[in-house]
Coordinates of C-alpha atoms in Angstrom, one line a residue:
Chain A
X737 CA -65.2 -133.5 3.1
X738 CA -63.4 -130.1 2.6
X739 CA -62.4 -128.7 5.8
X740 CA -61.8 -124.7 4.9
X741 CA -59.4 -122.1 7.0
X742 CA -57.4 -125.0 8.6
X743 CA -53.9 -123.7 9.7
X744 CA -52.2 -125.3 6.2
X745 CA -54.9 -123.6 4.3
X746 CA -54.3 -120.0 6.0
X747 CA -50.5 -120.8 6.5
X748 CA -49.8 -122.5 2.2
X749 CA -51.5 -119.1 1.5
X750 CA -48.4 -117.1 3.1
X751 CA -46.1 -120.0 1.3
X752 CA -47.1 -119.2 -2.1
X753 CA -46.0 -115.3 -1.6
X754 CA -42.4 -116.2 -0.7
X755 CA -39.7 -114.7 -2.5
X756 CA -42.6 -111.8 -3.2
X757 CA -42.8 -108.0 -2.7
X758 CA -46.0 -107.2 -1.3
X759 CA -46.7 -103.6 -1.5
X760 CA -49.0 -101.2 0.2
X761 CA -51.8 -98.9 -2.1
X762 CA -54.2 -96.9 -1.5
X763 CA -56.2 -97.0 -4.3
X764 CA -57.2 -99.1 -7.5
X765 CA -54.7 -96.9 -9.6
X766 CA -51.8 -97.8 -7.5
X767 CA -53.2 -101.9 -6.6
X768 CA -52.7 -101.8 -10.8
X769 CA -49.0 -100.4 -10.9
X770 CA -47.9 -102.7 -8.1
X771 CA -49.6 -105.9 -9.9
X772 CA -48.0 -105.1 -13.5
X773 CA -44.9 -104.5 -11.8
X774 CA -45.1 -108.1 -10.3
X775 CA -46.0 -107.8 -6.6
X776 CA -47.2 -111.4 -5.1
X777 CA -50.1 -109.1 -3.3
X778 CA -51.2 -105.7 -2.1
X779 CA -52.0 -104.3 0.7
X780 CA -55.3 -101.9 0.7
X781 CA -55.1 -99.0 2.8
X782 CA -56.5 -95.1 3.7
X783 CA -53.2 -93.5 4.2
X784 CA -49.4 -95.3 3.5
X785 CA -47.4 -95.4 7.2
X786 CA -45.4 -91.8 6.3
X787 CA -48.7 -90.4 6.1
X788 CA -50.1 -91.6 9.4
X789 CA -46.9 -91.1 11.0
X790 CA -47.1 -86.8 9.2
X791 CA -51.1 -86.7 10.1
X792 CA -51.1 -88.1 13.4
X793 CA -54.5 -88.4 15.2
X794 CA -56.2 -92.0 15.2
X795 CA -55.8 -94.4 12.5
X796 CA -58.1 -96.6 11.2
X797 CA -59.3 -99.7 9.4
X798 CA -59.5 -98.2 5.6
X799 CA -62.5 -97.1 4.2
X800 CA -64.6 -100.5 3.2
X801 CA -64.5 -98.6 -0.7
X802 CA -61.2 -98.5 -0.8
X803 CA -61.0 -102.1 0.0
X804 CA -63.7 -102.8 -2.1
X805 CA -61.9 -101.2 -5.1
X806 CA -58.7 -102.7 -5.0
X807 CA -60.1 -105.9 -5.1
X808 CA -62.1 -105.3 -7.7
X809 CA -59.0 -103.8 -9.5
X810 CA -56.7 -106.5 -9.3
X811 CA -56.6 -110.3 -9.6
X812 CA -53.4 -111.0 -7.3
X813 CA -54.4 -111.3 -3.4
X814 CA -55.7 -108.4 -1.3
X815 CA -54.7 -107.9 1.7
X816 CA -56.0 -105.3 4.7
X817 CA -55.0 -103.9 7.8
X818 CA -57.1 -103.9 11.2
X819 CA -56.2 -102.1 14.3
X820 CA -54.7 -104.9 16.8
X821 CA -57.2 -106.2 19.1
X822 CA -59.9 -104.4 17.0
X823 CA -62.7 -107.9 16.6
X824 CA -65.2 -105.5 14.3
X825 CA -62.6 -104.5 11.8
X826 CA -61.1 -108.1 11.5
X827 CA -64.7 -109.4 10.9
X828 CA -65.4 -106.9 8.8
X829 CA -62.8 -107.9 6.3
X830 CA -63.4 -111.0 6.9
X831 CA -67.1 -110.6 5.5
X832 CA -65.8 -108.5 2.5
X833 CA -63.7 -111.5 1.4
X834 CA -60.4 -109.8 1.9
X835 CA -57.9 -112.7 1.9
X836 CA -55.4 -111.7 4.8
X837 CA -55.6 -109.4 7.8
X838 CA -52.6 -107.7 8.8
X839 CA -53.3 -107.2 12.5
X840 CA -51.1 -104.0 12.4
X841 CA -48.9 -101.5 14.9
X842 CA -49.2 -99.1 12.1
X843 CA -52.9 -98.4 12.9
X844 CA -53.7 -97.5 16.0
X845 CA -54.6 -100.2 18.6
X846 CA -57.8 -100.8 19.8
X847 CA -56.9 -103.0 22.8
X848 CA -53.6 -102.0 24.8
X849 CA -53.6 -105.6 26.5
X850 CA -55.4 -108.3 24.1
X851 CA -54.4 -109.1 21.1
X852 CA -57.2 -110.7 18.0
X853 CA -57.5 -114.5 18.8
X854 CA -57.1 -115.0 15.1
X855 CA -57.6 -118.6 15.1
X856 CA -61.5 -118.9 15.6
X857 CA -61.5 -117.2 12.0
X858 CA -61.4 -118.8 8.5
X859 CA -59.3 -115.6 6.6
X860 CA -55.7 -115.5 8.1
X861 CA -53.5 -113.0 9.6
X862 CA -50.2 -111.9 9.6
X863 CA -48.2 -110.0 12.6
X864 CA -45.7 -108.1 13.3
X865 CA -42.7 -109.5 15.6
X866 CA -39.9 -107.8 17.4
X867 CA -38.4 -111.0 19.0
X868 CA -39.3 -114.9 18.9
X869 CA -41.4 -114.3 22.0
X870 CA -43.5 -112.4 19.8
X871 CA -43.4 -114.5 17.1
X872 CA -44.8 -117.2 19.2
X873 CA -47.7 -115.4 21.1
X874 CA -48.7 -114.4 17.7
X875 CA -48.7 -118.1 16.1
X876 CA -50.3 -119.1 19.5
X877 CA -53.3 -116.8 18.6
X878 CA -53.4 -118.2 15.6
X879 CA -51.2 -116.0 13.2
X880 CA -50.6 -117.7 9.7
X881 CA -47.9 -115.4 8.4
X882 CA -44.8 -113.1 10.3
X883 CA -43.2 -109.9 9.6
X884 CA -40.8 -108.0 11.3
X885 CA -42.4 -105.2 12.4
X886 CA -39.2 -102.3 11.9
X887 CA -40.6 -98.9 12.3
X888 CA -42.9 -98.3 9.3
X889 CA -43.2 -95.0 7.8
X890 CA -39.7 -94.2 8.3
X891 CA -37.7 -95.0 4.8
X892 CA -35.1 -96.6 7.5
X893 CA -34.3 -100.3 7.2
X894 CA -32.1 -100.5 11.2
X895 CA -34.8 -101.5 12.7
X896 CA -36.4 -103.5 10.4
X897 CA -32.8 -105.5 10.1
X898 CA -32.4 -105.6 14.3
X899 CA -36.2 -107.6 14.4
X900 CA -34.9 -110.2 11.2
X901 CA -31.6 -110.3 13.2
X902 CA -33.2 -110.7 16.7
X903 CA -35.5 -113.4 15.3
X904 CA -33.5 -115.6 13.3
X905 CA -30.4 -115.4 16.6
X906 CA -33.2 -117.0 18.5
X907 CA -34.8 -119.2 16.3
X908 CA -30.7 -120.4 16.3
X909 CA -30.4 -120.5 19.6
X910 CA -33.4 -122.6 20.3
X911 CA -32.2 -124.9 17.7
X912 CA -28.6 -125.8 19.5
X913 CA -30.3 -126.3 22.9
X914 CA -31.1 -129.2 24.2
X915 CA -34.6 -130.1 25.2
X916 CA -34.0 -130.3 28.7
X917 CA -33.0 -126.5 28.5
X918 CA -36.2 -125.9 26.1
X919 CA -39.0 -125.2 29.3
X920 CA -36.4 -122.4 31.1
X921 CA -36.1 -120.7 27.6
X922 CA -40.0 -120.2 26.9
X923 CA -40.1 -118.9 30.2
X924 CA -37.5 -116.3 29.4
X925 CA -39.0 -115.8 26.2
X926 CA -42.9 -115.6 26.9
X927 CA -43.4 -118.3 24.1
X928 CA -44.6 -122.1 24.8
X929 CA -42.8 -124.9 25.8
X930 CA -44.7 -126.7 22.8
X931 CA -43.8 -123.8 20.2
X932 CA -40.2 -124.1 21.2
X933 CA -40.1 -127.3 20.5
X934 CA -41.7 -127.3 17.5
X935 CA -39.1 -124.7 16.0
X936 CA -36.8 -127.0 17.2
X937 CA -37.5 -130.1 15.3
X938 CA -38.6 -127.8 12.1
X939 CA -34.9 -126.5 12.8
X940 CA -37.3 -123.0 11.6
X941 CA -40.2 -120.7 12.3
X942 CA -43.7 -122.7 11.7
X943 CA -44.8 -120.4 9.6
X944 CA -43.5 -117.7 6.2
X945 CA -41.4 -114.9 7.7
X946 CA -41.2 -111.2 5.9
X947 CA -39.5 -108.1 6.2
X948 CA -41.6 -104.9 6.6
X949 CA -41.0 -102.0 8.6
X950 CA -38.2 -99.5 6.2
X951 CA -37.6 -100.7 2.9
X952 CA -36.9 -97.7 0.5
X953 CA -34.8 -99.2 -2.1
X954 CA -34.3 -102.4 -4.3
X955 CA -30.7 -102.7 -1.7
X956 CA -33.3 -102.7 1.1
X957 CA -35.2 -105.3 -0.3
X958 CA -32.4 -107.8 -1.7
X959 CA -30.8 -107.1 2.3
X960 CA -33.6 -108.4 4.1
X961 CA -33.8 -111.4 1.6
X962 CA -30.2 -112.3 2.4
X963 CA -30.4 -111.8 5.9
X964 CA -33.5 -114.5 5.4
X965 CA -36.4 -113.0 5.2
X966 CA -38.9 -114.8 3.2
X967 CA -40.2 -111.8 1.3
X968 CA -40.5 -108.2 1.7
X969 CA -43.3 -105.4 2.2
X970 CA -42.5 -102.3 0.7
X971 CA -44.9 -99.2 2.9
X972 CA -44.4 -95.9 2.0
X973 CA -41.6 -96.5 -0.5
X974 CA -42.8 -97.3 -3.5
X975 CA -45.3 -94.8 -3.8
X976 CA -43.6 -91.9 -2.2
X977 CA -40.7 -92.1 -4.6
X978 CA -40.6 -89.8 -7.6
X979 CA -40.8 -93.1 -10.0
X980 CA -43.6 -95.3 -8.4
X981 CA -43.4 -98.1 -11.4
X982 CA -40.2 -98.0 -11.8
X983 CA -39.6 -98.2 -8.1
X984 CA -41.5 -101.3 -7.9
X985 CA -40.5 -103.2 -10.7
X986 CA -36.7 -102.2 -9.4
X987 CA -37.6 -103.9 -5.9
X988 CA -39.6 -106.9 -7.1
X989 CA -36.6 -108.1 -9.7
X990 CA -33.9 -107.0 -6.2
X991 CA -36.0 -109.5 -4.1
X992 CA -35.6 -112.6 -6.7
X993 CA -32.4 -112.2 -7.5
X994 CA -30.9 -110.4 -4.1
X995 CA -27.5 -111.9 -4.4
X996 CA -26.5 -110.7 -8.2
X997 CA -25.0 -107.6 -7.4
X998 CA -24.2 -105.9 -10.6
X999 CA -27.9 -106.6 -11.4
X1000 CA -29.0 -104.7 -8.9
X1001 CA -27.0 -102.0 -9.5
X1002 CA -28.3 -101.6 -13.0
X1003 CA -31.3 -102.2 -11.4
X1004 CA -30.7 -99.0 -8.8
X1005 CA -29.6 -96.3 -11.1
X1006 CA -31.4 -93.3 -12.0
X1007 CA -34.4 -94.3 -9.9
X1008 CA -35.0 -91.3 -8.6
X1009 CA -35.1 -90.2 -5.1
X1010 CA -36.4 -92.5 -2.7
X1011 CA -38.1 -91.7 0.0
X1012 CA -36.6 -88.7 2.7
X1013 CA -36.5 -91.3 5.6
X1014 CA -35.8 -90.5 9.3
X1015 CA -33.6 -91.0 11.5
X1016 CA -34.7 -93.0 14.9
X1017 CA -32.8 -90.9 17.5
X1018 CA -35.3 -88.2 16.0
X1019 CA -38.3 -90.3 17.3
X1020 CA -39.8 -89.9 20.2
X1021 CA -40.0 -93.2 22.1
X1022 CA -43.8 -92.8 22.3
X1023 CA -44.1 -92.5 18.6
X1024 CA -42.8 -96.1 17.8
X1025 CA -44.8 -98.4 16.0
X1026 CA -43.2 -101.3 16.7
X1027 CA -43.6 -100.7 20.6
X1028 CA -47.2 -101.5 20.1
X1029 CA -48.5 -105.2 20.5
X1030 CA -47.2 -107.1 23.2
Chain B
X274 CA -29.3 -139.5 -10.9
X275 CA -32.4 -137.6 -12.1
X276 CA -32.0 -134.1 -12.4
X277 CA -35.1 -132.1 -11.7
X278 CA -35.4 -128.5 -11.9
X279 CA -37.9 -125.8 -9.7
X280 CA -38.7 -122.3 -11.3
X281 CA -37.2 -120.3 -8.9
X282 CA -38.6 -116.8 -9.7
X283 CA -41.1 -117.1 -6.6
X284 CA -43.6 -119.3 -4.5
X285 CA -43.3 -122.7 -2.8
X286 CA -39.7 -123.9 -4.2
X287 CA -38.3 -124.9 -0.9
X288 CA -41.3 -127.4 -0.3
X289 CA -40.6 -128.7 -4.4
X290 CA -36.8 -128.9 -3.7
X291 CA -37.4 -130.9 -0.5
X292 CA -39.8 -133.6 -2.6
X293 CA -37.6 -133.9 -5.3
X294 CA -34.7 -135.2 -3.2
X295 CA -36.7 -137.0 -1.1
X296 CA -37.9 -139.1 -4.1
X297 CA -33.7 -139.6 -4.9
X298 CA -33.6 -137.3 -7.8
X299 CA -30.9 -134.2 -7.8
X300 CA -32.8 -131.1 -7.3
X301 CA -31.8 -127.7 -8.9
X302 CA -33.1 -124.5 -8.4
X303 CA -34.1 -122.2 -12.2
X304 CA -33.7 -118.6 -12.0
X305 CA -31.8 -118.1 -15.5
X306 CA -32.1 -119.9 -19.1
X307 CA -28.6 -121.7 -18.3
X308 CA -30.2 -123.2 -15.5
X309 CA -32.5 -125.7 -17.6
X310 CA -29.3 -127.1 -19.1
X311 CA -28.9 -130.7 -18.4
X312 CA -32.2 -131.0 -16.2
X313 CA -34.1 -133.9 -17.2
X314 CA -37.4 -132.3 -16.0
X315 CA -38.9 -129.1 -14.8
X316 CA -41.7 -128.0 -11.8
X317 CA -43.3 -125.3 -12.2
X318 CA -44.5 -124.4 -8.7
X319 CA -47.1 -122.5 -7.1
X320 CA -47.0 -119.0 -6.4
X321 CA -48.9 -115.6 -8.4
X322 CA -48.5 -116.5 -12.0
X323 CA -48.5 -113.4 -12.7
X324 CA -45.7 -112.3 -10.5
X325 CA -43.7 -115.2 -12.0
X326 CA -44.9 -114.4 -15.7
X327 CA -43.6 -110.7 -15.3
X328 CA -40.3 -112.1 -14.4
X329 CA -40.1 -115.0 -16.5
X330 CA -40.3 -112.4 -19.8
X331 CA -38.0 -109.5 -17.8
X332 CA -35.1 -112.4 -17.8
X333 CA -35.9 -113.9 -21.3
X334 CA -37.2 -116.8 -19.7
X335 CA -39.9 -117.6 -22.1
X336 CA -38.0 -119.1 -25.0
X337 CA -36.1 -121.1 -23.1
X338 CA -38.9 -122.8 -21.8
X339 CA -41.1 -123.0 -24.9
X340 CA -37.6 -125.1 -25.8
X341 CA -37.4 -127.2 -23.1
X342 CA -41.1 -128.0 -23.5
X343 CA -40.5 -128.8 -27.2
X344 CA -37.6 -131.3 -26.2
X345 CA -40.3 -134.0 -24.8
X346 CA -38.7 -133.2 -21.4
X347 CA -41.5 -133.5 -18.6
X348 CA -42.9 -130.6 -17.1
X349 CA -44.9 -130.3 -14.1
X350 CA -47.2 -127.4 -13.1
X351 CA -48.8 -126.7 -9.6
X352 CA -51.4 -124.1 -9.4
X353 CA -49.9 -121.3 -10.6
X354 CA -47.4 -123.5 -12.2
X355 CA -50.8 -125.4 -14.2
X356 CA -51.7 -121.4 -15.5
X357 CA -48.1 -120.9 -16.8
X358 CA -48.5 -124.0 -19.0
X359 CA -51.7 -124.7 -20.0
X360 CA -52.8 -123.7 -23.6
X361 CA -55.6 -121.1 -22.6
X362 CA -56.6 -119.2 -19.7
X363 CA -60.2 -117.9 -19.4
X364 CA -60.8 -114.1 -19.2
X365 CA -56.9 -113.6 -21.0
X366 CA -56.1 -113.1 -25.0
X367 CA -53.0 -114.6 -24.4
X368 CA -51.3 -118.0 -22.5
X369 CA -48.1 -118.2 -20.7
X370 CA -46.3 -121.3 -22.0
X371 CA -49.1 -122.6 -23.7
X372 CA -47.6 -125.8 -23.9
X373 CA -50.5 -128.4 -22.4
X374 CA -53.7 -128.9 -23.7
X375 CA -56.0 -128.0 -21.3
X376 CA -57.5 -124.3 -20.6
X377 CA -57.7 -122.9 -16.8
X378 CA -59.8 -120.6 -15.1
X379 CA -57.7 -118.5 -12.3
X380 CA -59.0 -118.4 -8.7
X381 CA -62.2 -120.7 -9.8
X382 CA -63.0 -122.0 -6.6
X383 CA -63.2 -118.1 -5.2
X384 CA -61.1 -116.1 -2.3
X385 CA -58.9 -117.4 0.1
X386 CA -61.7 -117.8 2.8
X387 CA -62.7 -120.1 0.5
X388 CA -59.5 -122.1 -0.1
X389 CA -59.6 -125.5 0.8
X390 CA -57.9 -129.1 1.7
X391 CA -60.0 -132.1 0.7
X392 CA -59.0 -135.8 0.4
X393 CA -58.5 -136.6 -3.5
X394 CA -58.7 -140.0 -5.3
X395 CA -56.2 -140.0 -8.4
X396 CA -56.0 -141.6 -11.4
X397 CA -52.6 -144.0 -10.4
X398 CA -52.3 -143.4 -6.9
X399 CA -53.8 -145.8 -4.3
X400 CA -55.0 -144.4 -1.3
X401 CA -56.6 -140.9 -0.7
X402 CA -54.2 -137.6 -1.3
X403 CA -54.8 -134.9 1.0
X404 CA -54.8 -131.6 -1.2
X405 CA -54.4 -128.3 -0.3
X406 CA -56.2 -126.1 -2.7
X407 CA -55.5 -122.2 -2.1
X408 CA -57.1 -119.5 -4.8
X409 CA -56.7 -122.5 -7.0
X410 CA -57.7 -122.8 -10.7
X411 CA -59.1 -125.3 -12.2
X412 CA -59.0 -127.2 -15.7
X413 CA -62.3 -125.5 -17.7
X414 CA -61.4 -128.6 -20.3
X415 CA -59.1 -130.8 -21.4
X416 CA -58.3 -131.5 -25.2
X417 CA -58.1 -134.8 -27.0
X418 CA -54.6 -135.1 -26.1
X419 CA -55.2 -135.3 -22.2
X420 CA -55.8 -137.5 -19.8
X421 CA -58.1 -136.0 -16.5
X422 CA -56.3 -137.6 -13.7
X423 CA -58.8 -136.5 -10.8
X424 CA -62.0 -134.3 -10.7
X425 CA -63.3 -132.7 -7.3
X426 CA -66.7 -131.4 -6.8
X427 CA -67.4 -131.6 -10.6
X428 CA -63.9 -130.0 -11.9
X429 CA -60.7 -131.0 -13.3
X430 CA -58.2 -130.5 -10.9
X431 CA -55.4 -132.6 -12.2
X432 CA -54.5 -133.6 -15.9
X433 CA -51.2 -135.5 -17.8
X434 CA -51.3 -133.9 -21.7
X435 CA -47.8 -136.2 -23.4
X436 CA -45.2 -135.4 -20.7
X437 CA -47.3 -132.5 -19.2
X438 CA -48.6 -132.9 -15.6
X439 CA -50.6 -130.1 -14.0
X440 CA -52.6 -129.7 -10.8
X441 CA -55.0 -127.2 -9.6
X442 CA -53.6 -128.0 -6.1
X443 CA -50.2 -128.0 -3.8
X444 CA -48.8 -131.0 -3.2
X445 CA -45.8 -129.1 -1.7
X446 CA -47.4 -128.5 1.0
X447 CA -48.0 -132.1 2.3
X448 CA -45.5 -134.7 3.4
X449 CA -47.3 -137.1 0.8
X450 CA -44.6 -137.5 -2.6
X451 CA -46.3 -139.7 -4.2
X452 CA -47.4 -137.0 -7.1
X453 CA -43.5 -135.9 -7.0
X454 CA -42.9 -139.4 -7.6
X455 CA -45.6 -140.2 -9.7
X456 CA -43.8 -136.9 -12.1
X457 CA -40.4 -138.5 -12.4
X458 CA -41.3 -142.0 -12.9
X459 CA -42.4 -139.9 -16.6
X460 CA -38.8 -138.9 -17.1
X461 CA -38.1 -141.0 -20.6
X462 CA -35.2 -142.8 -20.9
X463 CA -32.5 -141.2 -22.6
X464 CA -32.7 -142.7 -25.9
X465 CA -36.9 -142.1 -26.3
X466 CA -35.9 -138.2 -26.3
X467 CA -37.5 -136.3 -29.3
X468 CA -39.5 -138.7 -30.2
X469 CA -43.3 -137.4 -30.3
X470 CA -45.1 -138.0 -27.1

């Protein structure tokens, strides 16, 4: 009688990395720094966000090898990005035996109006949010696992801190009201009447909340935890900093213990440069991320 | 009161918080070797062992819990909280804690597609336990010492070695404390401390 891919299967998965880094490789070399340096997962990939973001042009699903090596490489979870809406590369991943989907804004999408109805498949999925609306169109597909979504690629934590900030304001908000205010909100918010009332007797988000979407430094990391994040991806910055192991360990030991400052300040010196970062006013508004998915 | 402690390095130590309070006991989060003082028992909880094992030796964890272990305290592993005690883990040269007699295999029952929940019938429990097994190990064998507590689809999945307790599964993640309960009805009474189990 063992019922597999039920939502507290897919959902205890995401439970287990809280209070984890997650980082992003793109090859067995790097899935091997991040896991001696203690990352709760990796995330398999062709090219890290500041690379898409410098290329340009359509981005993909990695390269089935790629995938294919990391998990051969390490013995901690692999995870995988598939372009949102994209029902080939999800099942795909699926088949390889991947064990979470990142339905991802950092690839390009491959439907502009639908997102994956990620509950009709066994492997779960994580999504980026902006907003609880989000948040709860995505758990209505059937998303096991939340992350803000920031603006990847960047080395620049605002956004990534305005989406936790957003978030949690409304999670509070829906909290405080009461339920006779609860079916006026979902309108307003694009979420369901049920969802909002299931935060509200949680008194929390259904499901594990990360940050992603910035984070360049251990400060960046041990930020997002205290503003009450649940965990942290760290993109681009791990391995585009001169230091990569160093880097990582540095971020993973900032995430556990986020509120002992002096530690992290040992833990920050001499790292290195971090990444170079952008600034957003030097975005175009079309070359936002986290205006894709809807 | 009871005072039970939770690793807090990483994984599912809100969910072993919540259950030890709601069994009445004080619950305390473990980050640093003070923290064990004064507990009268310790969860290990679930998470990626080897996530918690790097941090475990980067804040000189390990000694401190090789003590506590030798104190006849109990100690209570779940998933990756089973790997960080048990004597020998297959495919590694080396345990973690190595405290509980019993050797492991890591992600034995395969990928996360193939994580699980199934009802369990334990050793001491009356009624079915709903367990949620995700990228679980399992117990390859047991020594002399140990007692198998419940065995799913031909494997181990939950031992008691002296005041060790481990299980391949999370019962953090249900609503169901009996196996919290089940833990600290093993806390000794003060004066049977350091005696041999």
């Amino acid at each position: 009688m063992s019922q597999h891919g039920t939502d507290r299967v897919k959902r205890g998965m995401a439970e287990m990395q809280k209070g984890g880094v997650i980082m992003d490789v793109v090859n067995a070399e790097q899935a091997r720094i991040a896991e001696a340096a203690g990352a709760t997962a990796v995330m398999a990939l062709e090219r890290v966000p500041s690379d898409i973001r410098r290329d340009g042009g359509v981005a993909r699903m990695a390269d089935p090898r790629i995938t294919e090596e990391v998990m051969k490489a390490v013995s901690i979870p692999v995870m995988a990005k598939a372009r949102i809406g994209h029902i080939v590369e999800a099942r795909i991943l699926e088949a390889m035996g991947v064990d979470y989907i990142d339905e991802s804004e950092v690839l390009t999408p491959a439907d502009e109006e639908f997102h994956l109805l990620k509950n009709q498949y066994t492997v779960p999925f994580v999504c980026g949010c902006r907003n609880l609306g989000e948040a709860a169109r995505r758990i209505g597909e059937g998303a096991s696992m939340l992350r803000t979504k920031g603006e990847p690629g960047t080395g620049n934590i605002v956004e990534a801190v305005r989406h936790l900030r957003q978030v949690n304001a409304e999670v509070r908000k829906v909290i405080t009201m009461s339920e006779d205010e609860l079916m006026t909100e979902a309108r307003n918010l694009g979420a369901s009447y049920e969802f909002l009332k299931e935060v509200k007797s949680l008194g929390r988000l259904p499901v594990v909340n990360f940050a992603a979407g910035g984070v360049a430094t251990p400060a960046d990391a041990a930020l997002m935890m205290e503003l009450g994040a649940d965990g942290v991806f760290v993109g681009s910055g791990i391995f585009k900093s001169d230091q990569p192991e160093r880097f990582a360990r540095a971020i993973v030991e900032a995430t556990t213990h986020y509120q002992d400052y002096q530690l992290i300040a040992e833990l920050s010196k001499d790292l290195g440069i971090a990444m170079k970062g952008i600034e957003m006013s030097t975005i175009a508004a079309g070359e936002r991320m986290q205006e894709r998915g809807w | 009161m009871k005072r039970v402690g939770v690793l807090a390095l990483q994984g599912a130590i809100r969910e072993h918080l919540q259950s030890i309070t709601a069994c009445g006991a004080e619950a305390v989060s473990v980050k640093w070797p003070k923290d064990l003082e004064s507990l009268d028992a310790l969860i290990l909880p679930g998470g990626e062992s080897t996530a918690m094992r790097r941090l475990i030796d980067r804040y000189g964890l390990m000694e401190p819990l090789r003590d506590f272990a030798a104190t006849g305290k109990p100690m209570f592993g779940t998933c990756a909280g089973l790997i960080l005690l048990a004597k020998t883990v297959a495919g590694f040269e080396e345990a973690h804690l190595g405290v509980m007699d019993v050797a492991v295999e890591r992600n034995s029952f395969g990928r996360q597609v193939d994580s699980f929940e199934a009802p369990l019938e334990i050793k001491g429990l009356d009624g079915a336990f709903e367990a949620v097994f995700i990228r679980a190990p399992h117990i390859v064998s047991a020594g002399p010492s140990a007692e198998v507590l419940c065995v799913h689809d031909g494997k181990i999945v939950m031992a008691k070695s002296g005041r060790f307790l481990g299980c391949s599964f999370h019962p953090e993640l249900t609503d169901d404390h009996r196996i919290t309960e089940y833990f600290l009805s093993m806390i000794p009474h003060k004066s049977d401390l350091l005696l041999p189990n």
